[in-house]
Every structure is written in C-alpha cells, then in structure tokens.
C-alpha cells in the first residue's frame, strides 16, 4: 500500500489532475464525506487528508509515504524540526503564489529600512521572515500569528506582515500594499526515504508519473 498525504482545498484540487494523469482517481467523494482516508481506483494507493502544515510531519514520520505541501509549509517545518528522513524531489508547479512583505499605504517601508528603524512584522512564517530580514540587515521584531495577518497593521499590532499573495485581492480589500517579494512559492512532492527504499518500484512509478504531469 502507498499512502499519499494531501490537504483539503487548493492542494487537493490541484493534485487531483496530476494523480489522474498517473492513472489514480479518487473513488470517495472527499468534499461530502467526512472520511479522512480515501480509496482510489488503484487498490495499492490511498490518500489521507491532513492539515496543510501536518503534511511534512506525516511523511517524515512514516504516517504517509509521500505528500504534497507548499514550499512555505516545508521551509517552516525544516526550520522547526529539520529535514531528516524527507526527500523533496519535485516542484509540482501547482498552488503557486509568492511570499511578500505588505504594509499599510501610509507606512513608508523603504524609508524605515533606509533609516535602520526596528520594524514590527506579524507573520505565520517566522523562520522565512527572520532569514529574509537578517539577510537584508533589517532589524525586526517578529510577532507570530496563526492567521488573519492582514489585521495586524490595521490594528496597530504590527507595521508590516509577511504573507502569501496570489491575486493580491486580499491585501487590496484590507487597504494593504505589497512592498517586497521574498520568494516564489509552489507545492512540492515530499517523499519518506525509508518508504522509497522498501517500496522502490511502485513509489518510483508514482513519482515519475507526477514528474511527467508537472506544470513547467
Ligand atoms: O486554510 P488552512 O488553515 O486549513 O491551511 P492552509 O491555509 O495552510 O491551507 P490552504 O489550502 O489555504 O493553502 C495550502 C497551500 O496553498 C499553502 O501552503 C500555499 O503553499 C498555497 N497557496 C497558494 C496559498 C495561496 N496560494 C494563497 N493565496 N495559500 C494561501 N493563500 C492565502 C493567503 O495566505 C492570503 O490569505 O490567500 C490569501 C491571498 O490570496 P489573494 O489571491 O487574495 O492574493
Ligand atoms: Mg488557508
């Protein structure tokens, strides 16, 4: 049995066509059923639904043989617990977005950076943010949040946020503006190293099928 960990939402939706290209279709209705283990058209492949941030943990600890997770999630996971046991062989090119710095329109970010001021930055991505500002030599006080980052500059909790941006409409709706792109983000296929050794052939075939379906 090969177990693939996915998270509900855009990762699941965008992985489905890639799985289909690999000859794997999900026979359970993921949206309507409350099942967390989904059967597929292949008796030797199943899908488990976990929180996006739990995908690396499942794969690393062997709860799943492979999984699909955003680079944002993987980088934070790596910083917290390390990469041991986890292969990250493939950029799937799906769930694309960018990680950026955003501020209120009345906050002069460029000037604050130039002046060497301390900037209060709220984010879920503390590790990526810390590395980014350290590299730029910008002094920051990082404030860890678990969601709704846009609220932080609006309430005076922070001067800036580091968050994912796709269309930009969430920032716009909250009168924030993107002032700096940190990196491009897309989803990666991560693989448990031990599973790859023990189930080499079927795992390789599935990974190769993902590779063939990857968007350039
Ligand atoms: O929602 P939940 O708390 O369960 O988990 P999650 O937010 O981690 O999962 P999900 O499904 O929202 O995101 C899974 C992965 O999709 C992320 O880890 C990213 O790698 C990727 N991805 C791609 C995105 C976006 N695009 C995205 N736009 N993840 C989140 N967003 C959010 C962003 O945080 C912001 O709130 O969408 C909003 C911005 O979108 P625009 O289009 O308004 O700019
Ligand atoms: Mg979300």
Tab-separated table of C-alpha atoms and ligand atoms in Angstrom:
chain	number	residue	atom	x	y	z
A	1	UNK	CA	0.000	0.000	0.000
A	2	UNK	CA	1.198	3.514	-0.859
A	3	UNK	CA	-0.225	6.346	1.264
A	4	UNK	CA	-0.279	9.893	-0.122
A	5	UNK	CA	-0.922	12.813	2.265
A	6	UNK	CA	-2.831	15.811	0.911
A	7	UNK	CA	-4.566	18.797	2.479
A	8	UNK	CA	-8.120	19.804	1.564
A	9	UNK	CA	-8.538	22.881	-0.585
A	10	UNK	CA	-6.204	24.059	-3.309
A	11	UNK	CA	-3.532	21.391	-2.762
A	12	UNK	CA	-6.128	18.619	-3.063
A	13	UNK	CA	-7.899	20.276	-6.021
A	14	UNK	CA	-4.704	20.884	-7.973
A	15	UNK	CA	-3.161	17.486	-7.184
A	16	UNK	CA	-6.199	15.537	-8.456
A	17	UNK	CA	-5.490	16.128	-12.177
A	18	UNK	CA	-1.867	15.099	-11.649
A	19	UNK	CA	-2.990	11.895	-9.943
A	20	UNK	CA	-5.431	11.258	-12.772
A	21	UNK	CA	-2.559	11.571	-15.228
A	22	UNK	CA	-0.820	8.889	-13.167
A	23	UNK	CA	-3.894	6.679	-13.553
A	24	UNK	CA	-5.103	7.260	-9.994
A	25	UNK	CA	-8.609	8.600	-9.417
A	26	UNK	CA	-10.227	9.093	-6.032
A	27	UNK	CA	-13.350	7.000	-5.704
A	28	UNK	CA	-14.609	8.547	-2.423
A	29	UNK	CA	-16.225	11.975	-2.531
A	30	UNK	CA	-13.720	13.954	-0.472
A	31	UNK	CA	-15.846	17.074	-0.111
A	32	UNK	CA	-19.092	15.477	1.037
A	33	UNK	CA	-17.805	12.553	3.044
A	34	UNK	CA	-16.091	13.062	6.361
A	35	UNK	CA	-13.686	10.252	5.755
A	36	UNK	CA	-10.035	11.107	6.204
A	37	UNK	CA	-8.760	8.062	4.316
A	38	UNK	CA	-9.847	7.974	0.692
A	39	UNK	CA	-9.759	4.968	-1.589
A	40	UNK	CA	-8.540	5.309	-5.139
A	41	UNK	CA	-9.008	3.449	-8.391
A	42	UNK	CA	-5.783	1.634	-7.544
A	43	UNK	CA	-6.128	-0.853	-4.689
A	44	UNK	CA	-2.494	-0.211	-3.686
A	45	UNK	CA	-2.835	3.604	-3.411
A	46	UNK	CA	-4.785	5.569	-0.798
A	47	UNK	CA	-4.998	9.253	0.089
A	48	UNK	CA	-5.050	10.634	3.638
A	49	UNK	CA	-6.390	14.145	4.302
A	50	UNK	CA	-4.424	16.157	6.864
A	51	UNK	CA	-3.916	19.824	7.711
A	52	UNK	CA	-1.554	21.534	5.248
A	53	UNK	CA	1.016	22.148	8.000
A	54	UNK	CA	0.862	18.493	9.088
A	55	UNK	CA	1.801	17.028	5.670
A	56	UNK	CA	5.608	17.180	6.267
A	57	UNK	CA	5.203	15.564	9.697
A	58	UNK	CA	3.118	12.684	8.304
A	59	UNK	CA	5.657	11.986	5.576
A	60	UNK	CA	8.723	12.403	7.782
A	61	UNK	CA	7.345	10.082	10.485
A	62	UNK	CA	6.078	7.481	8.020
A	63	UNK	CA	2.343	8.104	8.562
A	64	UNK	CA	2.322	8.655	4.807
A	65	UNK	CA	4.808	7.564	2.135
A	66	UNK	CA	4.530	10.768	0.151
A	67	UNK	CA	2.726	14.058	0.352
A	68	UNK	CA	2.160	17.392	-1.326
A	69	UNK	CA	2.975	20.569	0.617
A	70	UNK	CA	3.630	24.219	-0.178
A	71	UNK	CA	7.231	25.425	-0.062
A	72	UNK	CA	6.100	27.876	2.660
A	73	UNK	CA	4.988	24.978	4.870
A	74	UNK	CA	8.124	22.949	4.130
A	75	UNK	CA	10.542	25.772	4.932
A	76	UNK	CA	8.883	26.424	8.293
A	77	UNK	CA	8.814	22.696	9.029
A	78	UNK	CA	12.515	22.336	8.147
A	79	UNK	CA	13.448	25.222	10.428
A	80	UNK	CA	11.450	23.757	13.312
A	81	UNK	CA	12.316	20.052	13.135
A	82	UNK	CA	14.896	19.535	10.363
A	83	UNK	CA	14.745	17.660	7.079
A	84	UNK	CA	15.808	14.208	8.327
A	85	UNK	CA	14.075	11.374	6.524
A	86	UNK	CA	12.390	13.632	3.999
A	87	UNK	CA	13.192	13.784	0.283
A	88	UNK	CA	11.834	16.756	-1.624
A	89	UNK	CA	12.323	15.595	-5.168
A	90	UNK	CA	9.810	17.513	-7.179
A	91	UNK	CA	8.466	21.009	-7.722
A	92	UNK	CA	4.931	20.261	-8.929
A	93	UNK	CA	4.336	23.823	-10.127
A	94	UNK	CA	0.847	23.891	-8.568
A	95	UNK	CA	-0.709	26.092	-5.841
A	96	UNK	CA	1.569	28.881	-6.973
A	97	UNK	CA	1.809	32.170	-5.124
A	98	UNK	CA	4.513	34.392	-3.659
A	99	UNK	CA	5.587	35.282	-0.155
A	100	UNK	CA	5.733	39.024	0.290
A	101	UNK	CA	6.046	41.873	2.737
A	102	UNK	CA	2.963	44.118	2.923
A	103	UNK	CA	2.238	47.304	4.854
A	104	UNK	CA	-0.414	49.974	5.204
A	105	UNK	CA	-0.233	52.541	2.437
A	106	UNK	CA	0.782	55.209	4.955
A	107	UNK	CA	3.799	53.247	6.211
A	108	UNK	CA	6.994	54.182	4.380
A	109	UNK	CA	8.713	50.810	4.300
A	110	UNK	CA	11.622	51.836	2.094
A	111	UNK	CA	12.400	54.737	4.373
A	112	UNK	CA	12.103	52.638	7.553
A	113	UNK	CA	14.604	50.191	6.029
A	114	UNK	CA	16.930	53.020	4.981
A	115	UNK	CA	16.790	54.627	8.423
A	116	UNK	CA	17.571	51.318	10.109
A	117	UNK	CA	14.394	51.534	12.201
A	118	UNK	CA	13.066	48.494	14.043
A	119	UNK	CA	10.068	47.190	12.146
A	120	UNK	CA	7.322	45.128	13.801
A	121	UNK	CA	6.419	42.275	11.485
A	122	UNK	CA	3.478	39.923	12.067
A	123	UNK	CA	3.555	36.559	10.308
A	124	UNK	CA	2.813	32.863	10.333
A	125	UNK	CA	6.168	32.372	8.530
A	126	UNK	CA	8.562	33.366	11.298
A	127	UNK	CA	11.525	31.404	10.013
A	128	UNK	CA	11.388	32.609	6.402
A	129	UNK	CA	10.788	36.175	7.634
A	130	UNK	CA	13.704	36.034	10.092
A	131	UNK	CA	16.093	34.820	7.375
A	132	UNK	CA	14.860	37.391	4.864
A	133	UNK	CA	15.263	40.424	7.136
A	134	UNK	CA	18.569	39.156	8.569
A	135	UNK	CA	19.941	38.871	5.035
A	136	UNK	CA	18.823	42.433	4.287
A	137	UNK	CA	20.241	43.673	7.589
A	138	UNK	CA	16.825	44.984	8.655
A	139	UNK	CA	16.009	44.982	12.369
A	140	UNK	CA	12.657	43.376	13.041
A	141	UNK	CA	10.518	42.318	15.964
A	142	UNK	CA	8.663	39.249	14.762
A	143	UNK	CA	5.149	38.591	16.015
A	144	UNK	CA	3.922	35.049	15.435
A	145	UNK	CA	0.305	34.789	14.268
A	146	UNK	CA	-1.680	31.765	13.104
A	147	UNK	CA	-3.992	33.537	10.642
A	148	UNK	CA	-5.678	36.777	9.514
A	149	UNK	CA	-2.314	38.519	9.261
A	150	UNK	CA	-3.917	41.415	7.340
A	151	UNK	CA	-5.490	42.591	10.568
A	152	UNK	CA	-2.166	43.260	12.293
A	153	UNK	CA	-1.171	46.526	10.503
A	154	UNK	CA	-4.781	47.747	10.615
A	155	UNK	CA	-4.985	47.435	14.400
A	156	UNK	CA	-1.505	48.742	15.153
A	157	UNK	CA	-0.226	45.331	16.229
A	158	UNK	CA	2.487	45.479	13.555
A	159	UNK	CA	3.989	47.771	10.904
A	160	UNK	CA	4.176	45.033	8.296
A	161	UNK	CA	3.158	41.462	7.563
A	162	UNK	CA	4.794	38.611	5.707
A	163	UNK	CA	2.102	36.571	3.959
A	164	UNK	CA	1.282	34.653	0.815
A	165	UNK	CA	-0.109	36.654	-2.076
A	166	UNK	CA	-1.785	35.231	-5.125
A	167	UNK	CA	-4.142	37.647	-6.893
A	168	UNK	CA	-3.480	40.472	-4.416
A	169	UNK	CA	-7.193	40.950	-3.735
A	170	UNK	CA	-6.968	40.091	-0.017
A	171	UNK	CA	-4.345	42.813	0.503
A	172	UNK	CA	-6.358	45.243	-1.567
A	173	UNK	CA	-9.581	44.540	0.344
A	174	UNK	CA	-7.717	45.440	3.529
A	175	UNK	CA	-6.022	48.519	2.088
A	176	UNK	CA	-2.579	46.988	2.344
A	177	UNK	CA	0.090	47.091	-0.318
A	178	UNK	CA	2.787	44.656	-1.289
A	179	UNK	CA	6.157	46.347	-0.794
A	180	UNK	CA	8.599	43.479	-1.364
A	181	UNK	CA	8.524	39.976	-2.781
A	182	UNK	CA	10.519	37.478	-0.704
A	183	UNK	CA	10.177	34.375	-2.863
A	184	UNK	CA	8.017	32.456	-5.304
A	185	UNK	CA	6.087	29.568	-3.740
A	186	UNK	CA	4.722	26.375	-5.261
A	187	UNK	CA	3.816	22.923	-3.994
A	188	UNK	CA	6.419	20.161	-3.691
A	189	UNK	CA	6.153	16.402	-3.608
A	190	UNK	CA	7.878	15.137	-0.467
A	191	UNK	CA	8.842	11.514	-0.013
A	192	UNK	CA	9.663	9.356	3.004
A	193	UNK	CA	13.174	7.962	2.420
A	194	UNK	CA	12.550	4.621	4.098
A	195	UNK	CA	9.350	4.060	2.105
A	196	UNK	CA	11.267	4.797	-1.087
A	197	UNK	CA	13.767	2.065	-0.193
A	198	UNK	CA	11.178	-0.507	0.886
A	199	UNK	CA	8.625	0.087	-1.903
A	200	UNK	CA	11.062	1.246	-4.536
A	201	UNK	CA	9.301	0.189	-7.753
A	202	UNK	CA	5.720	1.358	-7.109
A	203	UNK	CA	6.969	4.539	-5.432
A	204	UNK	CA	9.292	5.331	-8.362
A	205	UNK	CA	6.460	4.790	-10.834
A	206	UNK	CA	4.181	7.170	-8.949
A	207	UNK	CA	6.920	9.820	-8.578
A	208	UNK	CA	7.761	9.520	-12.283
A	209	UNK	CA	4.078	9.958	-13.175
A	210	UNK	CA	3.956	13.109	-11.037
A	211	UNK	CA	7.100	14.348	-12.767
A	212	UNK	CA	5.529	13.772	-16.182
A	213	UNK	CA	2.392	15.724	-15.149
A	214	UNK	CA	4.307	18.644	-13.603
A	215	UNK	CA	3.495	22.099	-14.925
A	216	UNK	CA	6.528	23.898	-16.330
B	1	LIG	O1	-6.590	27.006	5.441
B	1	LIG	P1	-5.905	26.129	6.462
B	1	LIG	O2	-5.579	26.873	7.718
B	1	LIG	O3	-6.557	24.810	6.666
B	1	LIG	O4	-4.476	25.718	5.888
B	1	LIG	P2	-3.650	26.496	4.805
B	1	LIG	O5	-4.041	27.945	4.730
B	1	LIG	O6	-2.209	26.203	5.059
B	1	LIG	O7	-4.114	25.718	3.509
B	1	LIG	P3	-4.516	26.300	2.106
B	1	LIG	O8	-5.254	25.204	1.423
B	1	LIG	O9	-5.180	27.621	2.266
B	1	LIG	O10	-3.103	26.521	1.421
B	1	LIG	C1	-2.281	25.409	1.100
B	1	LIG	C2	-1.078	25.925	0.320
B	1	LIG	O11	-1.505	26.587	-0.873
B	1	LIG	C3	-0.218	26.944	1.032
B	1	LIG	O12	0.666	26.313	1.929
B	1	LIG	C4	0.489	27.630	-0.126
B	1	LIG	O13	1.686	26.931	-0.469
B	1	LIG	C5	-0.503	27.503	-1.295
B	1	LIG	N1	-1.152	28.767	-1.682
B	1	LIG	C6	-1.201	29.254	-2.949
B	1	LIG	C7	-1.802	29.639	-0.888
B	1	LIG	C8	-2.226	30.695	-1.704
B	1	LIG	N2	-1.858	30.419	-2.989
B	1	LIG	C9	-2.952	31.796	-1.128
B	1	LIG	N3	-3.322	32.739	-1.846
B	1	LIG	N4	-2.071	29.631	0.442
B	1	LIG	C10	-2.766	30.647	0.970
B	1	LIG	N5	-3.204	31.738	0.251
B	1	LIG	C11	-3.955	32.772	1.024
B	1	LIG	C12	-3.013	33.830	1.626
B	1	LIG	O14	-2.497	33.391	2.870
B	1	LIG	C13	-3.944	35.042	1.773
B	1	LIG	O15	-4.754	34.939	2.915
B	1	LIG	O16	-4.856	33.509	0.203
B	1	LIG	C14	-4.831	34.895	0.555
B	1	LIG	C15	-4.228	35.731	-0.549
B	1	LIG	O17	-4.784	35.406	-1.786
B	1	LIG	P4	-5.065	36.574	-2.854
B	1	LIG	O18	-5.465	35.848	-4.093
B	1	LIG	O19	-6.167	37.419	-2.288
B	1	LIG	O20	-3.788	37.358	-3.046
B	2	LIG	MG1	-5.896	28.748	4.127
